[in-house]
DNA sequence: TAGCACCTTCGAGTAACACGAAGTCAATAG
DNA sequence: CTATTGACTTCGTGTTACTCGAAGGTGCTA
């Protein structure tokens, strides 16, 4: 049984956000101790972890809430829940591709600035020149 | 020379967002026609593309604005701009790793729901069981 | 018994859009 | 020649998801 602070650190969220999510009902299994403090057991940590992933893959708080409600309704909602995950799976794959492009972009720009600072090439780093530069790099 | 609508479609942004960014000064090279309409040439498209990547990798509008100002100040700011890109490069790599984890998570959950629907395994899909499930999958 | 760390609720503030209203302007259709 | 269409403009409010800080309760330690 761990506290808000601990679970926040564990999942790399702020304490405020953890409380925000629990207050919205996104962690139905959460408990309270005799002093009304939030306590997370393994089940609650799993819920919160799932919520975090769903959120990061683009679901709104409201949509996550609906998913949680479906879970609480029981097995009859499994087909709907499956549809939700298919959609989130699709989004996660799109996000992965976009993340790869960003890495490529940043790697290229950082490398370019490095070369300028080492007098390898002249300054044409302004974004106005970026496409040109990208084409040069891409054609290498 | 293309319009707001066209560049928005091209970069997959809303027209509102494009205007928002240009009004904040994030695309310094943007032009206007005789009727005061925004017009994007290649340089402006490059700026906007760069702004989009910086934003997606976690920079605030304010921070991007500062970067744009550094660009406009000339070559003397190259070391600072290099530092900015090193940081964004680092963030982009972290994001890539997170995106991979999300894909893994979503693939696993979608697969799990698929199996339940095909009566392969019983229902233990509630997040309360997710860690257990992940361990099982991981140990396969 | 005082201080400290940690928790609580509550309420206000913020970033980045998202959206709609109202108006301008140029081209085309009748 | 007028009128409608459609894309653009500015302006201003609304929304989401935090983010922060204040004010206060509780229990442990010195």
CSV table of C-alpha atoms (C1' of nucleotides) in Angstrom, one decimal:
chain,number,residue,atom,x,y,z
A,1,UNK,CA,0.0,0.0,0.0
A,2,UNK,CA,1.8,3.1,-1.2
A,3,UNK,CA,0.9,6.8,-1.0
A,4,UNK,CA,0.2,9.5,-3.6
A,5,UNK,CA,3.8,10.7,-3.4
A,6,UNK,CA,5.2,7.3,-4.0
A,7,UNK,CA,3.0,6.3,-6.9
A,8,UNK,CA,3.6,9.7,-8.5
A,9,UNK,CA,7.3,9.2,-8.4
A,10,UNK,CA,7.0,5.6,-9.6
A,11,UNK,CA,5.0,6.6,-12.7
A,12,UNK,CA,6.7,9.9,-13.2
A,13,UNK,CA,3.6,12.1,-12.7
A,14,UNK,CA,3.0,15.0,-10.3
A,15,UNK,CA,1.1,14.4,-7.1
A,16,UNK,CA,-1.4,16.9,-8.3
A,17,UNK,CA,-2.1,14.9,-11.4
A,18,UNK,CA,-2.5,11.6,-9.5
A,19,UNK,CA,-5.1,13.3,-7.2
A,20,UNK,CA,-6.7,14.8,-10.3
A,21,UNK,CA,-7.1,11.4,-11.9
A,22,UNK,CA,-8.3,9.6,-8.8
A,23,UNK,CA,-10.8,12.3,-8.1
A,24,UNK,CA,-12.2,11.9,-11.6
A,25,UNK,CA,-12.8,8.2,-10.8
A,26,UNK,CA,-10.1,6.8,-13.1
A,27,UNK,CA,-8.8,4.5,-10.4
A,28,UNK,CA,-11.9,2.7,-9.0
A,29,UNK,CA,-10.0,0.4,-6.8
A,30,UNK,CA,-8.3,3.1,-4.8
A,31,UNK,CA,-8.6,2.9,-1.0
A,32,UNK,CA,-8.4,5.4,1.9
A,33,UNK,CA,-6.9,4.9,5.3
A,34,UNK,CA,-8.5,6.0,8.5
A,35,UNK,CA,-7.3,9.5,8.0
A,36,UNK,CA,-8.8,9.7,4.6
A,37,UNK,CA,-5.5,9.5,2.8
A,38,UNK,CA,-5.3,7.8,-0.6
A,39,UNK,CA,-3.6,4.4,-0.6
A,40,UNK,CA,-2.6,2.5,-3.7
A,41,UNK,CA,-2.3,-1.3,-3.8
A,42,UNK,CA,-1.1,-3.3,-6.8
A,43,UNK,CA,-4.5,-3.2,-8.4
A,44,UNK,CA,-4.7,0.6,-8.1
A,45,UNK,CA,-1.2,1.0,-9.5
A,46,UNK,CA,-2.2,-1.1,-12.5
A,47,UNK,CA,-5.3,1.0,-13.1
A,48,UNK,CA,-3.3,4.2,-12.9
A,49,UNK,CA,-0.6,2.8,-15.2
A,50,UNK,CA,-3.2,1.8,-17.7
A,51,UNK,CA,-4.9,5.3,-17.5
A,52,UNK,CA,-1.5,6.9,-18.1
A,53,UNK,CA,-0.9,4.9,-21.2
A,54,UNK,CA,-4.3,5.5,-22.5
A,55,UNK,CA,-3.9,9.2,-21.9
A,56,UNK,CA,-0.5,9.3,-23.5
A,57,UNK,CA,-1.9,7.6,-26.6
A,58,UNK,CA,-4.3,10.4,-27.0
A,59,UNK,CA,-7.5,9.6,-25.1
A,60,UNK,CA,-9.3,12.4,-23.2
A,61,UNK,CA,-10.0,12.1,-19.5
A,62,UNK,CA,-13.7,11.8,-20.4
A,63,UNK,CA,-13.1,8.9,-22.8
A,64,UNK,CA,-10.9,7.1,-20.3
A,65,UNK,CA,-13.7,7.6,-17.8
A,66,UNK,CA,-16.1,5.9,-20.2
A,67,UNK,CA,-13.6,3.0,-20.6
A,68,UNK,CA,-13.3,2.6,-16.9
A,69,UNK,CA,-17.1,2.5,-16.6
A,70,UNK,CA,-17.2,-0.2,-19.3
A,71,UNK,CA,-14.7,-2.2,-17.2
A,72,UNK,CA,-16.9,-1.9,-14.1
A,73,UNK,CA,-20.0,-3.0,-16.0
A,74,UNK,CA,-18.5,-6.5,-16.6
A,75,UNK,CA,-17.9,-8.9,-19.3
A,76,UNK,CA,-20.7,-7.8,-21.6
A,77,UNK,CA,-18.7,-4.7,-22.5
A,78,UNK,CA,-15.7,-6.7,-23.8
A,79,UNK,CA,-16.4,-6.1,-27.5
A,80,UNK,CA,-16.6,-2.3,-26.9
A,81,UNK,CA,-13.4,-2.4,-24.9
A,82,UNK,CA,-11.7,-4.3,-27.6
A,83,UNK,CA,-12.7,-1.7,-30.2
A,84,UNK,CA,-11.3,1.0,-27.9
A,85,UNK,CA,-7.9,-0.8,-27.8
A,86,UNK,CA,-7.9,-1.3,-31.5
A,87,UNK,CA,-8.2,2.4,-32.0
A,88,UNK,CA,-5.6,3.2,-29.3
A,89,UNK,CA,-3.3,0.6,-30.8
A,90,UNK,CA,-3.6,2.4,-34.2
A,91,UNK,CA,-2.9,5.8,-32.6
A,92,UNK,CA,0.1,4.4,-30.7
A,93,UNK,CA,1.6,3.1,-34.0
A,94,UNK,CA,1.0,6.5,-35.7
A,95,UNK,CA,2.7,8.2,-32.7
A,96,UNK,CA,5.7,5.9,-33.0
A,97,UNK,CA,6.2,6.9,-36.6
A,98,UNK,CA,5.9,10.5,-35.7
A,99,UNK,CA,8.4,10.1,-32.8
A,100,UNK,CA,10.9,8.5,-35.3
A,101,UNK,CA,10.5,11.5,-37.6
A,102,UNK,CA,11.2,13.9,-34.8
A,103,UNK,CA,14.3,12.0,-33.7
A,104,UNK,CA,15.5,12.2,-37.3
A,105,UNK,CA,14.8,15.9,-37.5
A,106,UNK,CA,16.5,16.7,-34.1
A,107,UNK,CA,19.5,14.5,-34.9
A,108,UNK,CA,20.0,16.3,-38.1
A,109,UNK,CA,19.7,19.8,-36.7
A,110,UNK,CA,21.9,19.0,-33.7
A,111,UNK,CA,24.5,17.5,-36.1
A,112,UNK,CA,24.3,20.5,-38.4
A,113,UNK,CA,24.8,23.0,-35.5
A,114,UNK,CA,27.7,20.9,-34.3
A,115,UNK,CA,29.4,21.1,-37.7
A,116,UNK,CA,28.9,24.9,-37.9
A,117,UNK,CA,30.5,25.3,-34.5
A,118,UNK,CA,33.4,23.3,-35.7
A,119,UNK,CA,33.7,25.4,-38.8
A,120,UNK,CA,33.0,22.5,-41.0
A,121,UNK,CA,30.2,24.2,-42.9
A,122,UNK,CA,28.9,27.8,-43.1
A,123,UNK,CA,25.8,29.0,-41.4
A,124,UNK,CA,22.6,28.2,-43.2
A,125,UNK,CA,20.8,27.0,-40.2
A,126,UNK,CA,17.8,29.3,-40.3
A,127,UNK,CA,14.6,27.4,-40.8
A,128,UNK,CA,14.2,29.1,-44.1
A,129,UNK,CA,17.1,26.9,-45.3
A,130,UNK,CA,16.0,23.7,-43.6
A,131,UNK,CA,14.2,22.1,-46.5
A,132,UNK,CA,17.2,22.7,-48.8
A,133,UNK,CA,19.5,21.3,-46.1
A,134,UNK,CA,17.3,18.3,-45.6
A,135,UNK,CA,17.4,17.6,-49.3
A,136,UNK,CA,21.1,17.8,-49.3
A,137,UNK,CA,21.4,15.4,-46.3
A,138,UNK,CA,18.7,13.1,-47.8
A,139,UNK,CA,20.5,12.9,-51.1
A,140,UNK,CA,23.8,11.9,-49.6
B,1,UNK,CA,3.0,30.9,-52.4
B,2,UNK,CA,0.3,29.0,-50.6
B,3,UNK,CA,-2.6,29.9,-48.3
B,4,UNK,CA,-3.3,29.2,-44.7
B,5,UNK,CA,-5.7,26.4,-45.7
B,6,UNK,CA,-3.2,24.7,-47.9
B,7,UNK,CA,-0.3,24.8,-45.4
B,8,UNK,CA,-2.6,23.6,-42.7
B,9,UNK,CA,-3.6,20.6,-44.7
B,10,UNK,CA,0.0,20.0,-45.8
B,11,UNK,CA,1.3,19.9,-42.2
B,12,UNK,CA,-1.9,18.4,-40.7
B,13,UNK,CA,-2.8,21.3,-38.5
B,14,UNK,CA,-6.0,23.3,-38.2
B,15,UNK,CA,-6.2,26.7,-39.8
B,16,UNK,CA,-6.8,28.1,-36.4
B,17,UNK,CA,-3.5,26.8,-35.2
B,18,UNK,CA,-1.6,28.1,-38.2
B,19,UNK,CA,-3.0,31.6,-37.6
B,20,UNK,CA,-2.2,31.3,-33.9
B,21,UNK,CA,1.4,30.4,-34.6
B,22,UNK,CA,1.9,33.1,-37.2
B,23,UNK,CA,0.3,35.7,-35.0
B,24,UNK,CA,2.7,34.8,-32.2
B,25,UNK,CA,5.6,35.5,-34.5
B,26,UNK,CA,6.8,32.0,-34.9
B,27,UNK,CA,7.0,32.3,-38.7
B,28,UNK,CA,9.0,35.5,-39.2
B,29,UNK,CA,9.2,35.2,-43.0
B,30,UNK,CA,5.5,35.1,-43.6
B,31,UNK,CA,4.2,37.5,-46.2
B,32,UNK,CA,0.8,39.1,-46.8
B,33,UNK,CA,-0.9,39.9,-50.1
B,34,UNK,CA,-2.6,43.1,-51.0
B,35,UNK,CA,-5.7,42.0,-49.2
B,36,UNK,CA,-3.7,41.3,-46.1
B,37,UNK,CA,-4.0,37.5,-46.5
B,38,UNK,CA,-1.2,35.3,-45.1
B,39,UNK,CA,0.9,33.8,-47.8
B,40,UNK,CA,3.5,31.0,-47.3
B,41,UNK,CA,6.5,30.6,-49.5
B,42,UNK,CA,9.0,27.7,-49.1
B,43,UNK,CA,10.9,29.5,-46.4
B,44,UNK,CA,7.7,30.1,-44.3
B,45,UNK,CA,6.7,26.5,-44.8
B,46,UNK,CA,10.1,25.5,-43.5
B,47,UNK,CA,9.8,27.7,-40.5
B,48,UNK,CA,6.3,26.4,-39.7
B,49,UNK,CA,7.5,22.8,-40.1
B,50,UNK,CA,10.4,23.4,-37.7
B,51,UNK,CA,8.1,25.1,-35.2
B,52,UNK,CA,5.8,22.1,-35.4
B,53,UNK,CA,8.6,19.6,-34.7
B,54,UNK,CA,9.9,21.7,-31.8
B,55,UNK,CA,6.4,22.0,-30.3
B,56,UNK,CA,5.8,18.2,-30.7
B,57,UNK,CA,9.1,17.5,-28.9
B,58,UNK,CA,7.8,19.4,-25.9
B,59,UNK,CA,8.8,23.0,-26.3
B,60,UNK,CA,6.3,25.7,-25.2
B,61,UNK,CA,5.2,28.4,-27.6
B,62,UNK,CA,7.1,30.9,-25.5
B,63,UNK,CA,10.4,28.8,-25.7
B,64,UNK,CA,9.9,28.5,-29.4
B,65,UNK,CA,9.5,32.2,-29.7
B,66,UNK,CA,12.8,32.7,-27.9
B,67,UNK,CA,14.5,30.3,-30.3
B,68,UNK,CA,13.0,32.2,-33.3
B,69,UNK,CA,14.4,35.4,-31.8
B,70,UNK,CA,17.8,33.9,-31.5
B,71,UNK,CA,17.7,32.9,-35.1
B,72,UNK,CA,16.8,36.5,-36.1
B,73,UNK,CA,19.7,37.8,-34.0
B,74,UNK,CA,22.2,36.2,-36.3
B,75,UNK,CA,25.3,34.0,-36.1
B,76,UNK,CA,26.3,35.1,-32.6
B,77,UNK,CA,23.5,33.0,-31.1
B,78,UNK,CA,24.6,29.7,-32.7
B,79,UNK,CA,26.0,28.2,-29.5
B,80,UNK,CA,22.7,28.9,-27.7
B,81,UNK,CA,20.7,27.4,-30.5
B,82,UNK,CA,22.9,24.4,-30.5
B,83,UNK,CA,22.2,23.9,-26.8
B,84,UNK,CA,18.5,24.1,-27.5
B,85,UNK,CA,18.7,21.4,-30.2
B,86,UNK,CA,20.8,19.1,-28.0
B,87,UNK,CA,18.1,19.3,-25.3
B,88,UNK,CA,15.3,18.8,-27.8
B,89,UNK,CA,17.2,15.9,-29.3
B,90,UNK,CA,17.4,14.3,-25.9
B,91,UNK,CA,13.7,14.8,-25.4
B,92,UNK,CA,12.9,13.4,-28.8
B,93,UNK,CA,14.8,10.2,-28.0
B,94,UNK,CA,13.0,9.8,-24.7
B,95,UNK,CA,9.7,10.3,-26.4
B,96,UNK,CA,10.6,7.6,-28.9
B,97,UNK,CA,11.3,5.1,-26.2
B,98,UNK,CA,8.0,6.0,-24.5
B,99,UNK,CA,6.2,5.6,-27.8
B,100,UNK,CA,7.7,2.1,-28.2
B,101,UNK,CA,6.4,1.2,-24.7
B,102,UNK,CA,2.9,2.4,-25.6
B,103,UNK,CA,2.9,0.4,-28.7
B,104,UNK,CA,3.9,-2.7,-26.8
B,105,UNK,CA,1.2,-2.0,-24.2
B,106,UNK,CA,-1.5,-1.5,-26.8
B,107,UNK,CA,-0.5,-4.4,-28.9
B,108,UNK,CA,-0.6,-6.6,-25.8
B,109,UNK,CA,-4.0,-5.4,-24.6
B,110,UNK,CA,-5.6,-5.6,-28.1
B,111,UNK,CA,-4.2,-9.1,-28.5
B,112,UNK,CA,-5.5,-10.1,-25.1
B,113,UNK,CA,-9.0,-8.8,-25.8
B,114,UNK,CA,-8.9,-10.6,-29.2
B,115,UNK,CA,-8.2,-13.9,-27.4
B,116,UNK,CA,-11.0,-13.4,-24.9
B,117,UNK,CA,-13.4,-12.7,-27.7
B,118,UNK,CA,-12.3,-15.9,-29.4
B,119,UNK,CA,-12.7,-17.9,-26.1
B,120,UNK,CA,-9.0,-18.7,-26.0
B,121,UNK,CA,-8.6,-17.4,-22.4
B,122,UNK,CA,-11.0,-16.2,-19.7
B,123,UNK,CA,-11.6,-12.6,-18.8
B,124,UNK,CA,-9.0,-11.1,-16.6
B,125,UNK,CA,-8.7,-7.9,-18.6
B,126,UNK,CA,-9.5,-5.4,-15.9
B,127,UNK,CA,-6.5,-3.2,-15.2
B,128,UNK,CA,-6.3,-4.7,-11.7
B,129,UNK,CA,-5.0,-7.8,-13.4
B,130,UNK,CA,-2.8,-6.1,-15.9
B,131,UNK,CA,0.5,-6.4,-14.2
B,132,UNK,CA,0.0,-10.1,-13.6
B,133,UNK,CA,-0.9,-10.5,-17.2
B,134,UNK,CA,2.1,-8.5,-18.3
B,135,UNK,CA,4.3,-10.7,-16.3
B,136,UNK,CA,2.8,-13.8,-17.8
B,137,UNK,CA,3.3,-12.4,-21.3
B,138,UNK,CA,6.8,-11.2,-20.5
B,139,UNK,CA,7.8,-14.6,-19.2
B,140,UNK,CA,6.7,-16.5,-22.3
C,1,DT,C1',4.6,20.8,22.8
C,2,DA,C1',6.7,22.3,19.1
C,3,DG,C1',8.2,21.4,14.7
C,4,DC,C1',8.2,18.8,10.6
C,5,DA,C1',6.7,16.1,6.8
C,6,DC,C1',3.0,14.5,4.6
C,7,DC,C1',-1.4,14.3,3.6
C,8,DT,C1',-6.1,16.6,2.6
C,9,DT,C1',-9.7,19.8,0.0
C,10,DC,C1',-10.7,23.8,-2.5
C,11,DG,C1',-10.3,27.3,-5.7
C,12,DA,C1',-8.0,30.1,-8.8
C,13,DG,C1',-4.7,30.5,-12.8
C,14,DT,C1',-2.5,29.0,-17.1
C,15,DA,C1',-1.2,27.1,-21.9
C,16,DA,C1',-2.6,26.0,-26.1
C,17,DC,C1',-5.7,25.7,-28.6
C,18,DA,C1',-10.9,25.4,-30.5
C,19,DC,C1',-14.6,27.6,-32.0
C,20,DG,C1',-17.9,30.9,-33.5
C,21,DA,C1',-19.3,35.6,-34.9
C,22,DA,C1',-18.9,39.3,-37.8
C,23,DG,C1',-16.8,41.5,-41.4
C,24,DT,C1',-13.8,42.1,-45.9
C,25,DC,C1',-12.9,40.9,-50.5
C,26,DA,C1',-12.7,38.7,-55.2
C,27,DA,C1',-14.6,35.7,-58.3
C,28,DT,C1',-18.5,33.7,-60.5
C,29,DA,C1',-23.5,32.9,-61.6
C,30,DG,C1',-27.9,34.5,-63.0
D,1,DC,C1',-25.4,44.6,-62.1
D,2,DT,C1',-26.4,42.3,-58.1
D,3,DA,C1',-26.0,38.5,-55.3
D,4,DT,C1',-24.2,34.5,-53.6
D,5,DT,C1',-20.2,31.8,-52.5
D,6,DG,C1',-16.1,30.9,-50.2
D,7,DA,C1',-11.8,31.8,-48.3
D,8,DC,C1',-9.8,35.0,-45.7
D,9,DT,C1',-9.6,38.4,-41.7
D,10,DT,C1',-9.8,40.0,-36.5
D,11,DC,C1',-11.8,39.5,-32.1
D,12,DG,C1',-13.3,37.3,-28.2
D,13,DT,C1',-15.0,33.6,-25.4
D,14,DG,C1',-14.9,28.5,-24.1
D,15,DT,C1',-12.5,24.1,-23.0
D,16,DT,C1',-9.2,20.7,-21.5
D,17,DA,C1',-5.9,19.2,-18.5
D,18,DC,C1',-3.4,20.3,-15.8
D,19,DT,C1',-0.6,23.5,-12.3
D,20,DC,C1',-0.1,25.9,-8.3
D,21,DG,C1',-0.8,27.7,-3.8
D,22,DA,C1',-3.4,28.4,0.4
D,23,DA,C1',-5.3,26.6,4.5
D,24,DG,C1',-5.8,23.0,7.5
D,25,DG,C1',-5.6,18.0,9.7
D,26,DT,C1',-2.5,14.1,11.5
D,27,DG,C1',1.1,11.6,13.4
D,28,DC,C1',6.0,11.1,14.5
D,29,DT,C1',10.2,12.7,16.5
D,30,DA,C1',13.3,15.8,19.7
